[in-house]
Coordinates of C-alpha atoms and ligand atoms in Angstrom, one line a residue:
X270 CA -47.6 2.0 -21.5
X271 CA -44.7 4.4 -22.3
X272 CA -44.4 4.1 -18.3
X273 CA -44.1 0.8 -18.4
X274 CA -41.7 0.2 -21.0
X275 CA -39.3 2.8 -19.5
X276 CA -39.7 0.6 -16.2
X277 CA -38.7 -2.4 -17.9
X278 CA -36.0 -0.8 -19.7
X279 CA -34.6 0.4 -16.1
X280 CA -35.2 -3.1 -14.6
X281 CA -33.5 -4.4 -17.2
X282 CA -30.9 -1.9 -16.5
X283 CA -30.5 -2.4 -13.2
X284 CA -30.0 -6.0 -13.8
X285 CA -27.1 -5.9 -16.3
X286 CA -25.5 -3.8 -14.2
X287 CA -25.7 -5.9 -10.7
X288 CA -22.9 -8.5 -11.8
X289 CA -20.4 -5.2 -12.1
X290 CA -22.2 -4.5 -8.2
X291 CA -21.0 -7.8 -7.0
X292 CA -17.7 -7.8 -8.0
X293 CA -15.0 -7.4 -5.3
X294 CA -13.8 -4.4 -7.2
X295 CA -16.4 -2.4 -7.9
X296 CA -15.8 0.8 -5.3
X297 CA -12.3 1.3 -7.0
X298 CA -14.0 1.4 -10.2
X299 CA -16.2 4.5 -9.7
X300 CA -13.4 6.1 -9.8
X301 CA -10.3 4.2 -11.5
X302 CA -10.0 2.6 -14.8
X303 CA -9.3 -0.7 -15.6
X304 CA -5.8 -2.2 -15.8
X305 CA -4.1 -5.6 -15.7
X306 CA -7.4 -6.8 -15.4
X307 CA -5.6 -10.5 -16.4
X308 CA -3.8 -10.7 -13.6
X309 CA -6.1 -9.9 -10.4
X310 CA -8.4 -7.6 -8.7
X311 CA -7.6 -4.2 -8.1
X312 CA -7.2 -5.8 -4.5
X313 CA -4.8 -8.4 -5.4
X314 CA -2.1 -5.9 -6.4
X315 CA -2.9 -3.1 -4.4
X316 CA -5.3 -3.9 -1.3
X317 CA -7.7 -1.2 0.2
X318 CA -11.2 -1.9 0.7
X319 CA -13.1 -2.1 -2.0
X320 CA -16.9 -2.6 -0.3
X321 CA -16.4 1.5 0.2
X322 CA -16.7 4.5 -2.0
X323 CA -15.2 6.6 0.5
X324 CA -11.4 7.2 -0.6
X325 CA -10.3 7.5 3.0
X326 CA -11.5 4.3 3.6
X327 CA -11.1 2.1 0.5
X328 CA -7.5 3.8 0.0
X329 CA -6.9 2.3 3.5
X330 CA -3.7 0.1 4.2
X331 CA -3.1 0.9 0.1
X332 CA -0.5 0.0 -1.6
X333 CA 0.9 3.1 -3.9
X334 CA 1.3 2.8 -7.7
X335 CA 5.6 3.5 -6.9
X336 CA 5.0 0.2 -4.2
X337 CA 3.3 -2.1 -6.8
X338 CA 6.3 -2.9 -8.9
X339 CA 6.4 -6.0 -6.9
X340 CA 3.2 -7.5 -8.1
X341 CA 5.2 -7.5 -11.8
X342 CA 7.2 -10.8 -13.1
X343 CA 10.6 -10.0 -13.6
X344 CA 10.2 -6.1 -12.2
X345 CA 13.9 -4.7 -12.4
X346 CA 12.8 -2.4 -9.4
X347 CA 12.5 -5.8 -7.6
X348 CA 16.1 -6.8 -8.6
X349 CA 18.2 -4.0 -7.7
X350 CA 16.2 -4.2 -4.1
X351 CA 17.5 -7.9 -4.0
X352 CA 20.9 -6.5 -4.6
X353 CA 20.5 -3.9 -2.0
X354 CA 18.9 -5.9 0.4
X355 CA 22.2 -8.1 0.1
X356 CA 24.4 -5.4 0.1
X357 CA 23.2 -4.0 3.4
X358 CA 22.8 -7.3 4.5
X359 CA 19.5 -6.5 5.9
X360 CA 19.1 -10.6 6.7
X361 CA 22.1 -10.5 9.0
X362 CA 18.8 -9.6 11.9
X363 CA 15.2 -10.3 9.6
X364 CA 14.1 -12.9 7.9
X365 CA 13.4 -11.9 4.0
X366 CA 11.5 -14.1 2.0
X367 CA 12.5 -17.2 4.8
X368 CA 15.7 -17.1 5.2
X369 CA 17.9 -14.5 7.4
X370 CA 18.4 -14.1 11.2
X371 CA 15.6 -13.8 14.1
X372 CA 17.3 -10.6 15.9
X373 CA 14.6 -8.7 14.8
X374 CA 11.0 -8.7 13.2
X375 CA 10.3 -11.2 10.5
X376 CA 9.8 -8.6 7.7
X377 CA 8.0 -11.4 6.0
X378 CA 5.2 -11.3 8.5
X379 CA 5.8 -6.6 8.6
X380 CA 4.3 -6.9 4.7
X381 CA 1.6 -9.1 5.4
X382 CA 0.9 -6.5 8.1
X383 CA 2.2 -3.7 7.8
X384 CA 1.3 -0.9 4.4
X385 CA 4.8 0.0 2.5
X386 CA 4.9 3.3 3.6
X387 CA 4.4 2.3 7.0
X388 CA 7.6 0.1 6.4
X389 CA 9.4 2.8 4.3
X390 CA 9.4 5.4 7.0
X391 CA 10.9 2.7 9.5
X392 CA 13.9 2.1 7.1
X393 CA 14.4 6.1 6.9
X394 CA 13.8 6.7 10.7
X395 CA 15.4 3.8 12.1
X396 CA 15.0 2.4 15.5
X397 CA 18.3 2.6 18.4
X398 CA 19.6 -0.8 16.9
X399 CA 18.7 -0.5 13.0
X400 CA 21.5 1.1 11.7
X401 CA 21.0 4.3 9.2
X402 CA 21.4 3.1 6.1
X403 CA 20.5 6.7 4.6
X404 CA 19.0 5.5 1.7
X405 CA 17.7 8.4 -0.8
X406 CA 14.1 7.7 -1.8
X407 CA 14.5 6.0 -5.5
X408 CA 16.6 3.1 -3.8
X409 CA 14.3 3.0 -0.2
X410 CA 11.3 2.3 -3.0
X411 CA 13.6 -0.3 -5.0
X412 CA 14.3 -2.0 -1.7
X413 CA 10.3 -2.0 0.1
X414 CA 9.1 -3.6 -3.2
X415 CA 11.9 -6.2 -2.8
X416 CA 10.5 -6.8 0.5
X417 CA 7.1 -7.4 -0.5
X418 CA 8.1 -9.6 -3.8
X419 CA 9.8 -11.6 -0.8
X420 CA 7.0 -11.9 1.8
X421 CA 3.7 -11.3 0.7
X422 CA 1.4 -14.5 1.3
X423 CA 4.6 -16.3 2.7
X424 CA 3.3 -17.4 6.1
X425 CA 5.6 -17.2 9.0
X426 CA 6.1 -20.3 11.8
X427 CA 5.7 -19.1 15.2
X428 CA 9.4 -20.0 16.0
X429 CA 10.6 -17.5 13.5
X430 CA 9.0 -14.8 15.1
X431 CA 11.6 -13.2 17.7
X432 CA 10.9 -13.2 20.7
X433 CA 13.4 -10.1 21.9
X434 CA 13.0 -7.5 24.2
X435 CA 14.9 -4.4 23.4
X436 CA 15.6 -3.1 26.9
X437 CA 17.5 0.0 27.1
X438 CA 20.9 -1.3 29.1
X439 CA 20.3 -1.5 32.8
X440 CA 23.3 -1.9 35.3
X441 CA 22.8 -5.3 35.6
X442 CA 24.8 -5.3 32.1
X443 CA 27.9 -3.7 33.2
X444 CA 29.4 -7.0 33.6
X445 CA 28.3 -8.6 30.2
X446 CA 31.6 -9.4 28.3
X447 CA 30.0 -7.2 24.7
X448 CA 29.0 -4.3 26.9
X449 CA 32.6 -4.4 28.6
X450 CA 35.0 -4.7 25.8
X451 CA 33.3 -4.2 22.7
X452 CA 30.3 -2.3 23.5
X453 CA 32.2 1.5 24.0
X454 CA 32.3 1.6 19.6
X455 CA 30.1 -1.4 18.7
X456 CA 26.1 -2.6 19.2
X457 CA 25.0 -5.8 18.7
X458 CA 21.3 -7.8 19.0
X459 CA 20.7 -10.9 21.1
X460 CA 17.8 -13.2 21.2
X461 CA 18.6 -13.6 25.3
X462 CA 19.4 -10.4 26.5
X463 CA 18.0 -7.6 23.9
X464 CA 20.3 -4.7 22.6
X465 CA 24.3 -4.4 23.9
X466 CA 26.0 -1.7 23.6
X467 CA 25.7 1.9 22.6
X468 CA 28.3 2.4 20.5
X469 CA 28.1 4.4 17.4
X470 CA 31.5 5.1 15.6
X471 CA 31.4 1.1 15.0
X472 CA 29.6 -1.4 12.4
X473 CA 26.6 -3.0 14.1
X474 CA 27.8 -6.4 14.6
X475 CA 24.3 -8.2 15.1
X476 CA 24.9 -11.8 13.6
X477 CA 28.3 -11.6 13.0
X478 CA 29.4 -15.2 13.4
X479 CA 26.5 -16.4 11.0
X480 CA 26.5 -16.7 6.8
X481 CA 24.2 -13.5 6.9
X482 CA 26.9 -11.2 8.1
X483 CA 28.9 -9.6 5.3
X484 CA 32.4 -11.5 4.7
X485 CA 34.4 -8.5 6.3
X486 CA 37.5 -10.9 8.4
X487 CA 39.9 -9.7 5.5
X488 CA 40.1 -7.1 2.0
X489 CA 41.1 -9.9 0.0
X490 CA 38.9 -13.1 0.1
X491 CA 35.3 -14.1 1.3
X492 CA 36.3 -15.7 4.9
X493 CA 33.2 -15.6 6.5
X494 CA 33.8 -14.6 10.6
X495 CA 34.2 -17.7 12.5
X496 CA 35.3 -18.1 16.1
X497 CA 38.9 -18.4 15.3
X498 CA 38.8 -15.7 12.7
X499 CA 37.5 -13.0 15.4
X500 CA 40.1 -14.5 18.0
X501 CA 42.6 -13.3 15.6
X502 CA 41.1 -10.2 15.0
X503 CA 40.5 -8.9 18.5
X504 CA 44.3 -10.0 19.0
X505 CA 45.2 -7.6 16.1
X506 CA 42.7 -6.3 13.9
X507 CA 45.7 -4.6 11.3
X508 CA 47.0 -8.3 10.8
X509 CA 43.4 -8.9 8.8
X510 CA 42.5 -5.3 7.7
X511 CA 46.0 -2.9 7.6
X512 CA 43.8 0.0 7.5
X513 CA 40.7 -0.4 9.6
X514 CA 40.7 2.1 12.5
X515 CA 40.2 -0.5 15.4
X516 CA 42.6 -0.4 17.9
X517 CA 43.8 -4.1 19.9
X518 CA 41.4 -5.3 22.9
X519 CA 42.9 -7.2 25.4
X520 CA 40.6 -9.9 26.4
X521 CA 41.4 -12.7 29.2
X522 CA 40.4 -16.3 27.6
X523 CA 37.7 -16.5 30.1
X524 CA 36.3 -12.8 28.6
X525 CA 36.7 -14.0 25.1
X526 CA 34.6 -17.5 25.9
X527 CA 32.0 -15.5 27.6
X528 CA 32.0 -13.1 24.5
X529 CA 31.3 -16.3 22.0
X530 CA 28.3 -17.6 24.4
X531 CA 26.9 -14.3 23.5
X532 CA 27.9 -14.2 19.7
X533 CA 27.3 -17.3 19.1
X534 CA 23.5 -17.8 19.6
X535 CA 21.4 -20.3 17.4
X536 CA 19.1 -17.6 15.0
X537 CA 19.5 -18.5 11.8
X538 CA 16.9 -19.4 9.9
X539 CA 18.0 -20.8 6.3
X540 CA 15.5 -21.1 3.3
X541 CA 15.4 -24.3 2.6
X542 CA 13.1 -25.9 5.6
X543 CA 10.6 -23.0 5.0
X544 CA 10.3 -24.1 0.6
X545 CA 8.3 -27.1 1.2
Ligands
HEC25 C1 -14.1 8.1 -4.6 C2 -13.1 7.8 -5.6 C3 -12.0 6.7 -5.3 C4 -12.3 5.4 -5.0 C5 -13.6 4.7 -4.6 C6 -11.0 4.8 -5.0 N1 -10.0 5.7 -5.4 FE1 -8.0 5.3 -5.7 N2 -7.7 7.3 -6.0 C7 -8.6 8.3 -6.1 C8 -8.0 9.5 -6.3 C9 -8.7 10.9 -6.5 C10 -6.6 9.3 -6.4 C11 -5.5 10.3 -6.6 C12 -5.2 11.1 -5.4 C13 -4.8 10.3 -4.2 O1 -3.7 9.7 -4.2 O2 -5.5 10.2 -3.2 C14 -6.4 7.9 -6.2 C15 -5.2 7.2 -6.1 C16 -5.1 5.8 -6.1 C17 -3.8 5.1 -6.3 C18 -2.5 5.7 -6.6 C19 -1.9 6.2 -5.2 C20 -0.5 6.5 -5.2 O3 -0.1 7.4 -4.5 O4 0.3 5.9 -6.0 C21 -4.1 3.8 -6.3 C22 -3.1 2.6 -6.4 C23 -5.5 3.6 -6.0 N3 -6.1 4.9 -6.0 C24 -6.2 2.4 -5.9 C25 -7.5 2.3 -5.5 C26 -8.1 1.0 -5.2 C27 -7.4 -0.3 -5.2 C28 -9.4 1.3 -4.8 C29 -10.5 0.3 -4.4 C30 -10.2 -0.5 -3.2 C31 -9.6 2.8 -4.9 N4 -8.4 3.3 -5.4 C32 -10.8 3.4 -4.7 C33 -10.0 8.1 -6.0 C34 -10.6 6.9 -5.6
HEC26 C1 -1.1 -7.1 -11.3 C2 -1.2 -6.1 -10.3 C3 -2.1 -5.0 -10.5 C4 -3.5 -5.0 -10.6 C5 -4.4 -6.3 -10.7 C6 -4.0 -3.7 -10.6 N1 -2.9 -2.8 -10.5 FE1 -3.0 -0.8 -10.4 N2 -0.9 -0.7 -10.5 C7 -0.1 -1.8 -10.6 C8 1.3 -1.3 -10.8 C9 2.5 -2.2 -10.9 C10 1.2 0.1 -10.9 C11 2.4 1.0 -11.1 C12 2.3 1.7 -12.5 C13 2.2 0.7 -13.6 O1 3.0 -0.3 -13.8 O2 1.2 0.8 -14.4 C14 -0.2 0.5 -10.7 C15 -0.7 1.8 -10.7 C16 -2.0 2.1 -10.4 C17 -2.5 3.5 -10.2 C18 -1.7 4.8 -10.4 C19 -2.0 5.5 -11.7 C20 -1.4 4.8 -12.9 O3 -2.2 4.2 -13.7 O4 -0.2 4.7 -13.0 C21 -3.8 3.4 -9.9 C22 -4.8 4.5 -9.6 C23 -4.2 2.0 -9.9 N3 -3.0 1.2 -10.2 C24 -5.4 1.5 -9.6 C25 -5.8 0.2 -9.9 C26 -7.2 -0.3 -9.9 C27 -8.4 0.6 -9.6 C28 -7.2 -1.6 -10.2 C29 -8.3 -2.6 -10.3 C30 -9.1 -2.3 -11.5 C31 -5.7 -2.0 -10.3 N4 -5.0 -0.9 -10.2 C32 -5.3 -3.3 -10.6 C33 -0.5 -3.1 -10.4 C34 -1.8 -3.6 -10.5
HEC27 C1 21.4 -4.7 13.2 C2 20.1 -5.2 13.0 C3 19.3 -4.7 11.9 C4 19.7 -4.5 10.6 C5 21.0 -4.9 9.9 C6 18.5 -4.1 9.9 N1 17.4 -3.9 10.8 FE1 15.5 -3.4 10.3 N2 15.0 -3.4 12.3 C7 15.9 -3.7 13.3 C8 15.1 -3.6 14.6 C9 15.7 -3.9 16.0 C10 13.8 -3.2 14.2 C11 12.7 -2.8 15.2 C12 11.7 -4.0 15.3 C13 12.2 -5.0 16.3 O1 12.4 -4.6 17.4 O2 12.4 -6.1 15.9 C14 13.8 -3.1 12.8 C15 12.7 -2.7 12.1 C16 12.6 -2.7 10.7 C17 11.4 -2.5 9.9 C18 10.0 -2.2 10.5 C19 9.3 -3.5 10.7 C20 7.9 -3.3 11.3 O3 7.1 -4.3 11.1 O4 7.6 -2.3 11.9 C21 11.7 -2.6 8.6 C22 10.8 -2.4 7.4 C23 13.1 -2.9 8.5 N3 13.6 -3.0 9.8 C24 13.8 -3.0 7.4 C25 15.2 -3.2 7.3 C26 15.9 -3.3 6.0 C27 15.3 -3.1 4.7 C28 17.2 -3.5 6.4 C29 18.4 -3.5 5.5 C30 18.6 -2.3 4.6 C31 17.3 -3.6 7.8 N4 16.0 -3.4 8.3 C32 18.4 -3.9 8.5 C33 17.2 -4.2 13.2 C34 17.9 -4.2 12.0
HEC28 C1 37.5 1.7 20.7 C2 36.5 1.3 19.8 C3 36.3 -0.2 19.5 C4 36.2 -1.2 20.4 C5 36.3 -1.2 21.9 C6 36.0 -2.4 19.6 N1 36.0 -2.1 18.3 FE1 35.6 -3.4 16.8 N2 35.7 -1.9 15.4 C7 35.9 -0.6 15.8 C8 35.9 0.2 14.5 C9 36.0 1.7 14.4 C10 35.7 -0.7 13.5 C11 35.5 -0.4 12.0 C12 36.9 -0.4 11.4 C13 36.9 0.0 9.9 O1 36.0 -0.3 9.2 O2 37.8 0.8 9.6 C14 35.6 -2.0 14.1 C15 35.4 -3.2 13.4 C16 35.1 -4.4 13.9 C17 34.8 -5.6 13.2 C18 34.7 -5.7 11.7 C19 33.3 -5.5 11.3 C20 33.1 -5.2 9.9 O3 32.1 -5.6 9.3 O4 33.9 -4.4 9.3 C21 34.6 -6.6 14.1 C22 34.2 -8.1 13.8 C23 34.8 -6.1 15.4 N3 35.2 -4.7 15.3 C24 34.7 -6.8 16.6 C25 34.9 -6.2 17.8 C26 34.8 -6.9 19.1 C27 34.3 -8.4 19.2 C28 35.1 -6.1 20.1 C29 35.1 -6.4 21.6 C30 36.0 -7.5 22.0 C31 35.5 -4.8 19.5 N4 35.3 -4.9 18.1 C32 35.9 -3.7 20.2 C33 36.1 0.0 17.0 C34 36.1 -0.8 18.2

């Protein structure tokens, strides 16, 4: 009798218990408390696999307590990455939260992918045609959470995803108008013929005639680069800038045309089709 009781205290047990069993979250539980249990699953905010008890395996693809500020309304971590991201003008070659260039990776479909670390150390160990931006850690956090705040769930049409090969310069490129003239100090990505250039001494000039590059044509006003504007500026860059440390290039008209079929390639993608 006292057997029995005791069983049916333990089925009962067993029973009360099984909802908590079903729930997504459950493995994270054994060994996590509770928190912002109103807005999501410990899965929503932070992924992992939750079906395992096994840390290695449901800490897998995690997102870190210092990478969930995203996941927050109104997160000020999430701000100053927005102003960073602008700063750096990261969009000049990704698309970030639909809208930017397609030089590069869609970093809207890297954070649906990709876990932030994963994404962090590819900002801090850039590839040949990322620049350095040498961010110190605080701000390289600020600006992965911006990121994510920007892309996670955003799905990404196949046309936005770049199709660029990054081919290290072959000698078939010694007569490409960048390489020639500008590609000595400057590098710059193309949708139709990968990297140019190897230059290092001189701002990466991926983008540069579209409204992602930074308005750099002159100190005083916001005169975004434009065809005429870089005319001028190859002509004599001191007319623009008195101080900048770039030198006159001579170009032949045919050189310069040649340069602008390069430069001027269709790869923006602006928000506004994307926000249906
Ligand atoms: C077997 C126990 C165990 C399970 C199961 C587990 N964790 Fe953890 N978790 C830990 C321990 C221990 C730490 C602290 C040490 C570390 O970072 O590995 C931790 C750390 C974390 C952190 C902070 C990591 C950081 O560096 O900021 C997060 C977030 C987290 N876990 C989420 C989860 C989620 C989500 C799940 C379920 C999918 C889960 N954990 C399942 C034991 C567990
Ligand atoms: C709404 C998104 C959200 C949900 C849902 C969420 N977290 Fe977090 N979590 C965060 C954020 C943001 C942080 C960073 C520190 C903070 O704000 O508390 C964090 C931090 C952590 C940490 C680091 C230690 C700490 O408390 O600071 C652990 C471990 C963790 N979460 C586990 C979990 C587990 C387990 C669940 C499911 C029960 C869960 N989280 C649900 C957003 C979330
Ligand atoms: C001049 C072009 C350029 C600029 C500017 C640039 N990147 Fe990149 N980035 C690249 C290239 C090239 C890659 C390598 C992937 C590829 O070939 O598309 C890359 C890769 C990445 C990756 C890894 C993506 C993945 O899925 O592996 C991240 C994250 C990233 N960049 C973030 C940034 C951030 C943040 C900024 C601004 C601070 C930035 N990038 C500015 C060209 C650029
Ligand atoms: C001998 C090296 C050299 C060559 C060749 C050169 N540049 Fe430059 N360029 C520079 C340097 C250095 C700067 C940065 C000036 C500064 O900020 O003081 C610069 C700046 C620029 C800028 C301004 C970018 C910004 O955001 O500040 C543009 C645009 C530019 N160059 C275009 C070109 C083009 C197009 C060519 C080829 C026709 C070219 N450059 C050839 C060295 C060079």
């Amino acid at each position: 009798m006292v057997f029995r009781s005791a069983f049916l205290i333990i089925a009962v047990l067993v029973c009360w218990c099984l909802p908590a069993v079903a729930d997504e979250s459950v493995s994270c539980l054994r060994c996590h408390p509770v928190h912002y249990a109103e807005r999501g699953s410990c899965v929503d905010c932070h992924r992992g696999d939750p079906r395992s008890s096994r840390p290695v395996i449901a800490h897998f693809g995690l997102i870190p307590a210092d990478y969930s500020d995203f996941t927050l309304p109104e997160s000020a971590v999430v701000k100053n990455g927005n102003k960073l991201l602008d700063e750096m003008a990261c969009r000049r070659c990704h698309v970030i939260g639909g809208r930017g260039n397609r030089l590069a990776t869609s970093l809207d479909q890297s954070v649906n992918l990709s876990d932030p670390l994963r994404l962090a150390e590819a900002i801090r160990e850039p590839v040949l045609f990322m620049p350095d931006f040498h961010l110190p850690d605080p701000l390289l956090v600020e600006v992965v959470n911006a990121l994510y705040a920007a892309g996670v769930g955003r799905e990404v049409p196949a046309e936005q995803t770049p199709q660029v090969v990054h081919f290290e310069e072959s000698d078939e490129n010694e007569d490409n108008a960048f390489i020639k003239n500008c590609g000595a100090c400057h590098r710059t990505l193309t949708t139709a013929l990968g990297g140019l250039g190897s230059g290092e001494v001189a701002p990466n000039l991926s983008g540069l005639l579209t409204p992602f590059f930074p308005p750099t044509y002159k100190d005083d006003s916001d005169d975004p680069w434009n065809r005429d504007r870089l005319k001028k500026w190859i002509d004599n860059p001191r007319k623009s800038r008195p101080l900048v440390r770039m030198a006159p290039v001579r170009l032949e008209e045919e050189d310069f045309s040649r340069l602008m079929d390069i430069l001027s390639e269709d790869v923006t993608v602006e928000g506004d089709s994307q926000e249906k």
